[in-house]
Amino acid sequence: KYTMVTCTAPVNIAVIKYWGKRDEDLILPVNSSLSVTLHQDQLKTTTTVACCRDFVEDRLWLNGKEEDINQPRLQSCLREIRRLARKRRSDKDSTVDVSGLSYKVHICSNNNFPTAAGLASSAAGYACLVYTLARLFGVEGELSCVARQGSGSACRSMYGGFVQWKMGEREDGKDSLADQVEPETHWPELRVLVLVVSAERKPVGSTSGMQTSVETSSLLKYRADSVVPGRMDEMTSAIRRKDFAAFAELTMKDSNQFHATCLDTYPPIFYLNDVSRRVINLVHRYNRHYGETRVAYTFDAGPNAVIYTLQDHVSEFVQVVCHFFPMESNRGKFLQGLPVASTT
Ligand code: DP6
C-alpha cells in the first residue's frame, strides 16, 4: 500500500538579492532579501513523494534521472520534516495518522523550465520538496525554515505574492524566516517576462560563488551592512504603494550591485554576457524614450534577463525585444528555447 502526495511550487525572482551566508550549514544569509513569487501554473516544480513499507531506502529522481539521495541539504530537509512529524505525534498523539513515519520515501521532481540556468530552479525545487513531504507526513505550520536549509532562496517560494526573507540574528537560525509582504492579489497589473539568453548550466553555482564573495569581496560587506537594510524598507514601501518607478529603479540597482559584487569577488565571477548587457542598455533606452521608468531588468546567477513591467507595456516591450533580438539571426547562436516566456 502506497501513500502518495503531489504538489507544485513556483519560482521566485528576487528584487533585493540574497548573496552571501553567515552560516553555511544552516544557510543563514548576510542580508535580508525580497522577491516576487510567480504564479503556480508557469515556471514551477512538480514533486511527487510516495512512501510505502516495502521501500528499502529513500530515493530521488530529478527530471526523470535518478540522483544521489545522500546530498547534505536534501538530507537536512528529510531529517527536519521527519523530526517535526515525530514531534507532532508526541504532541497530538492519536489525532495524526503517522503509521508511515518510519517508511522510506521515493521522491520524483520535475521542472517545466531549464534547471541551473540561473532561473531559481533550486528555490522551486526545495520549496516543493519540503511542502510535499510535510503534506505526506502531516506536518503543518512554519516551513520556510526547513526549505531554507535546502536552498536559501527556497524559503521565499513557500509563500505567494511579495515575500521577504528576514535574515534574522540568532545563531540557530530560528528567526531567519520568510514572510509575505503583500499577497499575490495586491498588484494584478505587474508582469514578469523571462528572456532566455542561455539555457546552459551556469559555470559557477550560487553556493560556491557566494562563498568566494564572502571570503574576498569588501563590496559584499558594505552592501550587507549599509545598503540592503535601507533598500528592504524602500522596496516594501514601493510595493505597498504600487509605485512602479520606485520598484523598478530599486530592482535594477540591486541587480547591478549584486553583479558588481560578483565582479569584486576574487577571482571575479561573470554571470552576465554580451546579450545580458544589450538587454540592460535596451531597457534604459526604452525608459529614457518615454521619460518614465516602464520596464526593469534583474539577473540572478546566470545571463537570463527577468523583466518586470506593467500589463499595459508588455506587448510593446516584447515587440521591441523581438526587433532588437530577431529569432532568425540569433537562433542557435544564443537563444536556446523560447526567447520570451511570458508569464502573467
Ligand atoms: C542570485 O538560494 O541558489 O538567485 O542558498 O546556496 O542554495 P543557496 O543559494 P541560492 O542563491 C540564490 C541567489 C540569487 C539571488 C536570490 O535569489 O536572492
mmCIF file of C-alpha atoms and ligand atoms in Angstrom:
data_model
loop_
_atom_site.group_PDB
_atom_site.id
_atom_site.type_symbol
_atom_site.label_atom_id
_atom_site.label_comp_id
_atom_site.label_asym_id
_atom_site.label_seq_id
_atom_site.Cartn_x
_atom_site.Cartn_y
_atom_site.Cartn_z
ATOM 1 C CA LYS A 1 0.000 0.000 0.000
ATOM 2 C CA TYR A 2 1.343 3.381 -1.101
ATOM 3 C CA THR A 3 0.683 6.807 0.262
ATOM 4 C CA MET A 4 1.409 9.415 -2.349
ATOM 5 C CA VAL A 5 1.233 13.226 -2.459
ATOM 6 C CA THR A 6 1.877 15.567 -5.409
ATOM 7 C CA CYS A 7 2.396 19.325 -5.074
ATOM 8 C CA THR A 8 3.726 22.165 -7.198
ATOM 9 C CA ALA A 9 5.783 25.180 -6.176
ATOM 10 C CA PRO A 10 6.555 28.241 -8.272
ATOM 11 C CA VAL A 11 9.820 30.023 -8.954
ATOM 12 C CA ASN A 12 10.512 33.318 -7.205
ATOM 13 C CA ILE A 13 12.555 36.161 -8.645
ATOM 14 C CA ALA A 14 14.401 38.354 -6.155
ATOM 15 C CA VAL A 15 14.252 42.125 -6.479
ATOM 16 C CA ILE A 16 16.560 42.561 -3.471
ATOM 17 C CA LYS A 17 19.149 39.820 -3.872
ATOM 18 C CA TYR A 18 20.389 37.291 -1.357
ATOM 19 C CA TRP A 19 24.141 36.843 -1.807
ATOM 20 C CA GLY A 20 26.364 35.514 0.972
ATOM 21 C CA LYS A 21 25.974 33.294 4.020
ATOM 22 C CA ARG A 22 26.938 33.833 7.629
ATOM 23 C CA ASP A 23 26.343 30.119 8.330
ATOM 24 C CA GLU A 24 26.936 27.580 5.565
ATOM 25 C CA ASP A 25 25.252 24.598 7.229
ATOM 26 C CA LEU A 26 22.066 26.249 8.447
ATOM 27 C CA ILE A 27 22.020 28.526 5.364
ATOM 28 C CA LEU A 28 21.796 31.844 7.165
ATOM 29 C CA PRO A 29 22.267 34.904 4.956
ATOM 30 C CA VAL A 30 24.350 38.048 5.451
ATOM 31 C CA ASN A 31 21.433 40.178 4.299
ATOM 32 C CA SER A 32 17.657 40.077 4.029
ATOM 33 C CA SER A 33 16.103 39.701 0.578
ATOM 34 C CA LEU A 34 12.773 40.248 -1.145
ATOM 35 C CA SER A 35 11.197 38.517 -4.120
ATOM 36 C CA VAL A 36 8.098 38.074 -6.217
ATOM 37 C CA THR A 37 6.700 34.561 -6.459
ATOM 38 C CA LEU A 38 5.385 33.698 -9.915
ATOM 39 C CA HIS A 39 2.032 32.069 -10.483
ATOM 40 C CA GLN A 40 1.669 28.346 -9.858
ATOM 41 C CA ASP A 41 0.944 27.380 -13.441
ATOM 42 C CA GLN A 42 4.036 28.864 -15.036
ATOM 43 C CA LEU A 43 7.634 28.319 -14.007
ATOM 44 C CA LYS A 44 7.253 25.626 -11.438
ATOM 45 C CA THR A 45 8.448 22.366 -9.961
ATOM 46 C CA THR A 46 6.101 19.438 -9.538
ATOM 47 C CA THR A 47 7.068 16.876 -6.919
ATOM 48 C CA THR A 48 5.518 13.562 -6.060
ATOM 49 C CA VAL A 49 6.556 11.778 -2.893
ATOM 50 C CA ALA A 50 5.448 8.220 -2.228
ATOM 51 C CA CYS A 51 6.013 6.225 0.918
ATOM 52 C CA CYS A 52 5.478 2.551 1.380
ATOM 53 C CA ARG A 53 6.509 -0.006 3.987
ATOM 54 C CA ASP A 54 8.235 -2.063 1.242
ATOM 55 C CA PHE A 55 10.639 0.693 0.171
ATOM 56 C CA VAL A 56 14.118 -0.245 1.413
ATOM 57 C CA GLU A 57 15.763 3.154 1.008
ATOM 58 C CA ASP A 58 14.973 6.798 0.272
ATOM 59 C CA ARG A 59 15.408 7.546 -3.449
ATOM 60 C CA LEU A 60 15.258 10.611 -5.655
ATOM 61 C CA TRP A 61 14.580 11.283 -9.348
ATOM 62 C CA LEU A 62 15.113 14.754 -10.828
ATOM 63 C CA ASN A 63 13.633 15.385 -14.264
ATOM 64 C CA GLY A 64 13.451 11.643 -14.841
ATOM 65 C CA LYS A 65 17.007 10.806 -13.813
ATOM 66 C CA GLU A 66 17.886 9.126 -10.536
ATOM 67 C CA GLU A 67 20.141 11.314 -8.356
ATOM 68 C CA ASP A 68 22.149 10.740 -5.218
ATOM 69 C CA ILE A 69 19.870 10.956 -2.188
ATOM 70 C CA ASN A 70 22.813 11.496 0.164
ATOM 71 C CA GLN A 71 23.246 15.192 -0.587
ATOM 72 C CA PRO A 72 23.637 17.004 2.723
ATOM 73 C CA ARG A 73 20.951 19.629 2.024
ATOM 74 C CA LEU A 74 18.422 17.069 0.902
ATOM 75 C CA GLN A 75 19.190 15.038 3.990
ATOM 76 C CA SER A 76 18.687 18.122 6.211
ATOM 77 C CA CYS A 77 15.207 18.649 4.771
ATOM 78 C CA LEU A 78 14.225 14.990 5.130
ATOM 79 C CA ARG A 79 15.577 14.856 8.673
ATOM 80 C CA GLU A 80 13.820 18.090 9.708
ATOM 81 C CA ILE A 81 10.410 17.071 8.340
ATOM 82 C CA ARG A 82 10.639 13.641 9.959
ATOM 83 C CA ARG A 83 11.635 15.290 13.235
ATOM 84 C CA LEU A 84 8.665 17.681 13.069
ATOM 85 C CA ALA A 85 6.340 14.800 12.222
ATOM 86 C CA ARG A 86 7.556 12.835 15.228
ATOM 87 C CA LYS A 87 7.182 15.907 17.432
ATOM 88 C CA ARG A 88 3.649 16.388 16.209
ATOM 89 C CA ARG A 89 2.855 12.781 17.000
ATOM 90 C CA SER A 90 4.071 13.134 20.551
ATOM 91 C CA ASP A 91 2.215 16.475 20.952
ATOM 92 C CA LYS A 92 -1.087 15.416 19.482
ATOM 93 C CA ASP A 93 -0.884 11.697 19.941
ATOM 94 C CA SER A 94 -3.776 9.829 18.347
ATOM 95 C CA THR A 95 -5.170 12.595 16.111
ATOM 96 C CA VAL A 96 -2.482 12.301 13.455
ATOM 97 C CA ASP A 97 -2.027 9.295 11.237
ATOM 98 C CA VAL A 98 1.675 8.620 11.425
ATOM 99 C CA SER A 99 1.647 4.971 10.539
ATOM 100 C CA GLY A 100 4.088 5.629 7.689
ATOM 101 C CA LEU A 101 6.518 7.818 9.580
ATOM 102 C CA SER A 102 9.351 5.344 9.560
ATOM 103 C CA TYR A 103 8.768 4.326 5.941
ATOM 104 C CA LYS A 104 11.256 5.232 3.268
ATOM 105 C CA VAL A 105 10.246 7.717 0.571
ATOM 106 C CA HIS A 106 10.601 7.857 -3.197
ATOM 107 C CA ILE A 107 10.781 11.430 -4.464
ATOM 108 C CA CYS A 108 10.170 12.396 -8.061
ATOM 109 C CA SER A 109 10.631 16.031 -9.039
ATOM 110 C CA ASN A 110 10.253 17.787 -12.404
ATOM 111 C CA ASN A 111 10.811 21.358 -13.541
ATOM 112 C CA ASN A 112 8.973 22.806 -16.509
ATOM 113 C CA PHE A 113 11.929 25.122 -17.245
ATOM 114 C CA PRO A 114 15.712 24.715 -17.665
ATOM 115 C CA THR A 115 17.491 23.586 -14.494
ATOM 116 C CA ALA A 116 20.568 25.514 -13.341
ATOM 117 C CA ALA A 117 20.218 28.293 -15.892
ATOM 118 C CA GLY A 118 20.052 30.871 -13.155
ATOM 119 C CA LEU A 119 16.279 30.573 -13.054
ATOM 120 C CA ALA A 120 15.976 29.744 -9.376
ATOM 121 C CA SER A 121 15.239 26.099 -10.024
ATOM 122 C CA SER A 122 16.614 25.117 -6.624
ATOM 123 C CA ALA A 123 14.188 27.547 -4.994
ATOM 124 C CA ALA A 124 11.082 25.980 -6.504
ATOM 125 C CA GLY A 125 12.621 22.520 -6.102
ATOM 126 C CA TYR A 126 13.311 22.650 -2.377
ATOM 127 C CA ALA A 127 10.140 24.590 -1.587
ATOM 128 C CA CYS A 128 8.173 21.899 -3.365
ATOM 129 C CA LEU A 129 10.062 19.030 -1.745
ATOM 130 C CA VAL A 130 9.574 20.390 1.764
ATOM 131 C CA TYR A 131 5.911 21.187 1.228
ATOM 132 C CA THR A 132 5.161 17.789 -0.310
ATOM 133 C CA LEU A 133 6.985 15.892 2.451
ATOM 134 C CA ALA A 134 5.136 17.950 5.048
ATOM 135 C CA ARG A 135 1.789 17.066 3.494
ATOM 136 C CA LEU A 136 2.728 13.403 3.330
ATOM 137 C CA PHE A 137 3.752 13.294 6.977
ATOM 138 C CA GLY A 138 1.006 15.603 8.240
ATOM 139 C CA VAL A 139 3.322 18.425 9.297
ATOM 140 C CA GLU A 140 1.821 21.902 9.431
ATOM 141 C CA GLY A 141 2.960 25.378 10.398
ATOM 142 C CA GLU A 142 6.083 27.382 9.625
ATOM 143 C CA LEU A 143 8.035 25.509 6.954
ATOM 144 C CA SER A 144 10.166 28.252 5.369
ATOM 145 C CA CYS A 145 12.784 27.471 8.000
ATOM 146 C CA VAL A 146 13.050 23.922 6.634
ATOM 147 C CA ALA A 147 13.003 24.970 2.958
ATOM 148 C CA ARG A 148 15.789 27.462 3.727
ATOM 149 C CA GLN A 149 18.023 24.571 4.725
ATOM 150 C CA GLY A 150 17.586 23.084 1.248
ATOM 151 C CA SER A 151 18.432 26.280 -0.598
ATOM 152 C CA GLY A 152 18.317 29.795 0.825
ATOM 153 C CA SER A 153 16.080 31.276 -1.854
ATOM 154 C CA ALA A 154 13.656 28.323 -1.479
ATOM 155 C CA CYS A 155 12.226 29.752 1.738
ATOM 156 C CA ARG A 156 10.718 32.609 -0.295
ATOM 157 C CA SER A 157 8.845 30.203 -2.625
ATOM 158 C CA MET A 158 6.835 28.913 0.352
ATOM 159 C CA TYR A 159 4.603 31.990 0.012
ATOM 160 C CA GLY A 160 2.883 33.635 -2.929
ATOM 161 C CA GLY A 161 2.958 37.302 -3.844
ATOM 162 C CA PHE A 162 5.670 39.577 -2.458
ATOM 163 C CA VAL A 163 7.865 37.800 0.041
ATOM 164 C CA GLN A 164 10.707 38.863 2.261
ATOM 165 C CA TRP A 165 13.312 36.609 3.827
ATOM 166 C CA LYS A 166 14.360 38.269 7.057
ATOM 167 C CA MET A 167 17.994 37.457 7.708
ATOM 168 C CA GLY A 168 17.475 37.077 11.459
ATOM 169 C CA GLU A 169 20.116 37.417 14.140
ATOM 170 C CA ARG A 170 20.052 34.182 16.064
ATOM 171 C CA GLU A 171 22.815 31.640 15.685
ATOM 172 C CA ASP A 172 20.383 28.745 15.485
ATOM 173 C CA GLY A 173 18.564 30.438 12.575
ATOM 174 C CA LYS A 174 15.117 30.207 14.169
ATOM 175 C CA ASP A 175 14.411 33.836 13.234
ATOM 176 C CA SER A 176 15.703 33.537 9.655
ATOM 177 C CA LEU A 177 12.303 33.096 8.009
ATOM 178 C CA ALA A 178 10.253 34.123 5.014
ATOM 179 C CA ASP A 179 7.036 36.060 5.307
ATOM 180 C CA GLN A 180 4.550 37.614 2.956
ATOM 181 C CA VAL A 181 4.785 41.372 2.440
ATOM 182 C CA GLU A 182 1.695 41.505 0.205
ATOM 183 C CA PRO A 183 -0.431 38.706 -1.290
ATOM 184 C CA GLU A 184 -0.496 37.774 -4.999
ATOM 185 C CA THR A 185 -3.711 39.767 -5.489
ATOM 186 C CA HIS A 186 -2.059 43.013 -4.388
ATOM 187 C CA TRP A 187 -0.674 44.254 -7.714
ATOM 188 C CA PRO A 188 -2.512 42.469 -10.540
ATOM 189 C CA GLU A 189 -1.036 44.665 -13.292
ATOM 190 C CA LEU A 190 2.525 43.588 -12.555
ATOM 191 C CA ARG A 191 4.054 41.270 -15.174
ATOM 192 C CA VAL A 192 7.212 39.206 -15.426
ATOM 193 C CA LEU A 193 8.961 38.281 -18.672
ATOM 194 C CA VAL A 194 11.837 35.835 -18.748
ATOM 195 C CA LEU A 195 14.223 36.415 -21.634
ATOM 196 C CA VAL A 196 16.061 33.140 -22.034
ATOM 197 C CA VAL A 197 19.524 34.111 -23.169
ATOM 198 C CA SER A 198 21.001 30.708 -22.468
ATOM 199 C CA ALA A 199 19.579 27.516 -21.030
ATOM 200 C CA GLU A 200 23.015 26.116 -20.316
ATOM 201 C CA ARG A 201 24.209 25.167 -16.863
ATOM 202 C CA LYS A 202 25.919 28.100 -15.165
ATOM 203 C CA PRO A 203 29.703 27.854 -14.775
ATOM 204 C CA VAL A 204 29.779 28.981 -11.131
ATOM 205 C CA GLY A 205 26.890 27.836 -8.965
ATOM 206 C CA SER A 206 25.406 30.303 -6.480
ATOM 207 C CA THR A 207 26.535 28.296 -3.451
ATOM 208 C CA SER A 208 30.241 28.346 -4.309
ATOM 209 C CA GLY A 209 30.005 31.781 -5.913
ATOM 210 C CA MET A 210 28.647 33.436 -2.797
ATOM 211 C CA GLN A 211 31.169 31.562 -0.648
ATOM 212 C CA THR A 212 34.044 33.140 -2.609
ATOM 213 C CA SER A 213 32.322 36.533 -2.489
ATOM 214 C CA VAL A 214 32.029 36.364 1.317
ATOM 215 C CA GLU A 215 35.722 35.497 1.551
ATOM 216 C CA THR A 216 37.065 38.093 -0.857
ATOM 217 C CA SER A 217 34.658 40.954 -1.618
ATOM 218 C CA SER A 218 34.680 44.083 0.510
ATOM 219 C CA LEU A 219 31.745 45.394 -1.513
ATOM 220 C CA LEU A 220 29.657 42.465 -0.219
ATOM 221 C CA LYS A 221 30.201 43.541 3.361
ATOM 222 C CA TYR A 222 29.391 47.144 2.578
ATOM 223 C CA ARG A 223 26.274 46.054 0.691
ATOM 224 C CA ALA A 224 25.033 43.808 3.515
ATOM 225 C CA ASP A 225 25.726 46.307 6.307
ATOM 226 C CA SER A 226 24.945 49.645 4.719
ATOM 227 C CA VAL A 227 22.847 49.226 1.583
ATOM 228 C CA VAL A 228 20.366 46.353 1.852
ATOM 229 C CA PRO A 229 18.663 47.329 5.139
ATOM 230 C CA GLY A 230 17.543 50.672 3.680
ATOM 231 C CA ARG A 231 16.592 49.080 0.377
ATOM 232 C CA MET A 232 14.385 46.488 2.107
ATOM 233 C CA ASP A 233 12.351 49.316 3.642
ATOM 234 C CA GLU A 234 12.202 51.320 0.418
ATOM 235 C CA MET A 235 11.211 48.256 -1.605
ATOM 236 C CA THR A 236 8.493 47.252 0.850
ATOM 237 C CA SER A 237 7.077 50.741 0.712
ATOM 238 C CA ALA A 238 7.249 50.892 -3.127
ATOM 239 C CA ILE A 239 5.359 47.581 -3.320
ATOM 240 C CA ARG A 240 2.720 48.709 -0.793
ATOM 241 C CA ARG A 241 2.205 51.967 -2.757
ATOM 242 C CA LYS A 242 2.327 50.087 -6.084
ATOM 243 C CA ASP A 243 4.854 52.676 -7.196
ATOM 244 C CA PHE A 244 6.287 51.006 -10.290
ATOM 245 C CA ALA A 245 9.027 53.571 -10.961
ATOM 246 C CA ALA A 246 10.418 53.224 -7.428
ATOM 247 C CA PHE A 247 10.064 49.418 -7.515
ATOM 248 C CA ALA A 248 11.786 49.233 -10.912
ATOM 249 C CA GLU A 249 14.696 51.513 -10.058
ATOM 250 C CA LEU A 250 15.461 49.672 -6.837
ATOM 251 C CA THR A 251 15.212 46.334 -8.642
ATOM 252 C CA MET A 252 17.697 47.366 -11.339
ATOM 253 C CA LYS A 253 20.094 48.983 -8.886
ATOM 254 C CA ASP A 254 20.072 45.947 -6.659
ATOM 255 C CA SER A 255 20.683 43.561 -9.559
ATOM 256 C CA ASN A 256 23.559 45.779 -10.681
ATOM 257 C CA GLN A 257 25.073 45.867 -7.201
ATOM 258 C CA PHE A 258 24.819 42.105 -6.900
ATOM 259 C CA HIS A 259 26.697 41.695 -10.208
ATOM 260 C CA ALA A 260 29.196 44.332 -9.119
ATOM 261 C CA THR A 261 29.787 42.219 -6.008
ATOM 262 C CA CYS A 262 30.432 39.240 -8.279
ATOM 263 C CA LEU A 263 32.969 41.315 -10.179
ATOM 264 C CA ASP A 264 34.512 42.421 -6.871
ATOM 265 C CA THR A 265 34.935 38.756 -5.926
ATOM 266 C CA TYR A 266 38.431 37.396 -6.434
ATOM 267 C CA PRO A 267 38.796 35.674 -8.859
ATOM 268 C CA PRO A 268 35.846 37.551 -10.372
ATOM 269 C CA ILE A 269 32.591 35.846 -11.298
ATOM 270 C CA PHE A 270 30.860 36.792 -14.544
ATOM 271 C CA TYR A 271 27.215 35.875 -14.811
ATOM 272 C CA LEU A 272 26.176 38.479 -17.367
ATOM 273 C CA ASN A 273 27.184 38.120 -21.002
ATOM 274 C CA ASP A 274 27.048 40.457 -24.032
ATOM 275 C CA VAL A 275 23.390 39.682 -24.645
ATOM 276 C CA SER A 276 22.551 40.445 -20.995
ATOM 277 C CA ARG A 277 24.329 43.789 -21.292
ATOM 278 C CA ARG A 278 22.467 44.591 -24.520
ATOM 279 C CA VAL A 279 19.183 43.905 -22.698
ATOM 280 C CA ILE A 280 20.273 46.281 -19.903
ATOM 281 C CA ASN A 281 21.013 49.034 -22.418
ATOM 282 C CA LEU A 282 17.771 48.405 -24.260
ATOM 283 C CA VAL A 283 15.724 48.776 -21.060
ATOM 284 C CA HIS A 284 17.411 52.064 -20.176
ATOM 285 C CA ARG A 285 16.949 53.418 -23.702
ATOM 286 C CA TYR A 286 13.303 52.345 -23.680
ATOM 287 C CA ASN A 287 12.628 54.083 -20.371
ATOM 288 C CA ARG A 288 14.513 57.187 -21.488
ATOM 289 C CA HIS A 289 12.437 57.302 -24.676
ATOM 290 C CA TYR A 290 9.241 57.561 -22.627
ATOM 291 C CA GLY A 291 10.745 59.776 -19.965
ATOM 292 C CA GLU A 292 9.491 57.371 -17.298
ATOM 293 C CA THR A 293 10.521 54.010 -15.872
ATOM 294 C CA ARG A 294 8.221 51.494 -17.543
ATOM 295 C CA VAL A 295 10.434 48.412 -17.524
ATOM 296 C CA ALA A 296 13.006 46.919 -15.127
ATOM 297 C CA TYR A 297 15.532 44.097 -15.532
ATOM 298 C CA THR A 298 17.046 41.821 -12.955
ATOM 299 C CA PHE A 299 19.574 38.982 -13.333
ATOM 300 C CA ASP A 300 20.322 36.111 -10.964
ATOM 301 C CA ALA A 301 23.367 33.839 -11.158
ATOM 302 C CA GLY A 302 23.150 33.498 -14.935
ATOM 303 C CA PRO A 303 22.779 35.557 -18.128
ATOM 304 C CA ASN A 304 18.973 35.291 -18.452
ATOM 305 C CA ALA A 305 17.119 38.567 -18.051
ATOM 306 C CA VAL A 306 13.999 38.768 -15.970
ATOM 307 C CA ILE A 307 11.899 41.775 -16.896
ATOM 308 C CA TYR A 308 9.350 43.407 -14.632
ATOM 309 C CA THR A 309 6.782 45.660 -16.250
ATOM 310 C CA LEU A 310 3.083 46.527 -16.117
ATOM 311 C CA GLN A 311 0.386 44.846 -18.198
ATOM 312 C CA ASP A 312 -0.086 47.883 -20.462
ATOM 313 C CA HIS A 313 3.514 47.821 -21.671
ATOM 314 C CA VAL A 314 4.027 44.079 -22.182
ATOM 315 C CA SER A 315 3.138 43.737 -25.845
ATOM 316 C CA GLU A 316 5.061 46.804 -26.932
ATOM 317 C CA PHE A 317 8.154 45.834 -24.997
ATOM 318 C CA VAL A 318 8.017 42.274 -26.367
ATOM 319 C CA GLN A 319 7.903 43.765 -29.882
ATOM 320 C CA VAL A 320 10.916 45.910 -29.122
ATOM 321 C CA VAL A 321 12.819 42.861 -27.812
ATOM 322 C CA CYS A 322 11.890 40.872 -30.917
ATOM 323 C CA HIS A 323 13.042 43.767 -33.094
ATOM 324 C CA PHE A 324 16.463 44.015 -31.474
ATOM 325 C CA PHE A 325 16.891 40.269 -30.949
ATOM 326 C CA PRO A 326 15.368 38.746 -34.075
ATOM 327 C CA MET A 327 14.905 34.989 -33.753
ATOM 328 C CA GLU A 328 16.154 34.221 -37.290
ATOM 329 C CA SER A 329 19.664 35.563 -36.947
ATOM 330 C CA ASN A 330 20.054 34.510 -33.355
ATOM 331 C CA ARG A 331 18.579 31.057 -33.358
ATOM 332 C CA GLY A 332 21.210 28.562 -32.292
ATOM 333 C CA LYS A 333 23.610 31.364 -31.510
ATOM 334 C CA PHE A 334 22.404 32.455 -28.142
ATOM 335 C CA LEU A 335 18.708 31.808 -27.968
ATOM 336 C CA GLN A 336 18.070 28.287 -26.875
ATOM 337 C CA GLY A 337 14.488 27.532 -26.173
ATOM 338 C CA LEU A 338 11.919 30.252 -26.088
ATOM 339 C CA PRO A 339 13.182 33.794 -26.407
ATOM 340 C CA VAL A 340 10.345 35.225 -24.398
ATOM 341 C CA ALA A 341 8.463 33.146 -21.913
ATOM 342 C CA SER A 342 5.667 35.441 -20.938
ATOM 343 C CA THR A 343 4.254 34.930 -17.504
ATOM 344 C CA THR A 344 1.253 36.765 -16.200
HETATM 345 C C1 DP6 B 1 21.384 35.207 -7.134
HETATM 346 O O1 DP6 B 1 19.366 30.143 -2.970
HETATM 347 O O2 DP6 B 1 20.508 29.271 -5.043
HETATM 348 O O3 DP6 B 1 19.400 33.923 -7.068
HETATM 349 O O4 DP6 B 1 21.350 29.057 -0.566
HETATM 350 O O5 DP6 B 1 23.442 28.294 -1.671
HETATM 351 O O6 DP6 B 1 21.250 27.312 -2.351
HETATM 352 P P1 DP6 B 1 21.977 28.537 -1.828
HETATM 353 O O7 DP6 B 1 21.847 29.652 -2.935
HETATM 354 P P2 DP6 B 1 20.581 30.094 -3.805
HETATM 355 O O8 DP6 B 1 21.038 31.572 -4.193
HETATM 356 C C2 DP6 B 1 20.222 32.437 -4.930
HETATM 357 C C3 DP6 B 1 20.994 33.647 -5.285
HETATM 358 C C4 DP6 B 1 20.318 34.595 -6.253
HETATM 359 C C5 DP6 B 1 19.639 35.741 -5.506
HETATM 360 C C6 DP6 B 1 18.302 35.461 -4.860
HETATM 361 O O9 DP6 B 1 17.530 34.609 -5.327
HETATM 362 O O10 DP6 B 1 18.017 36.160 -3.863
#
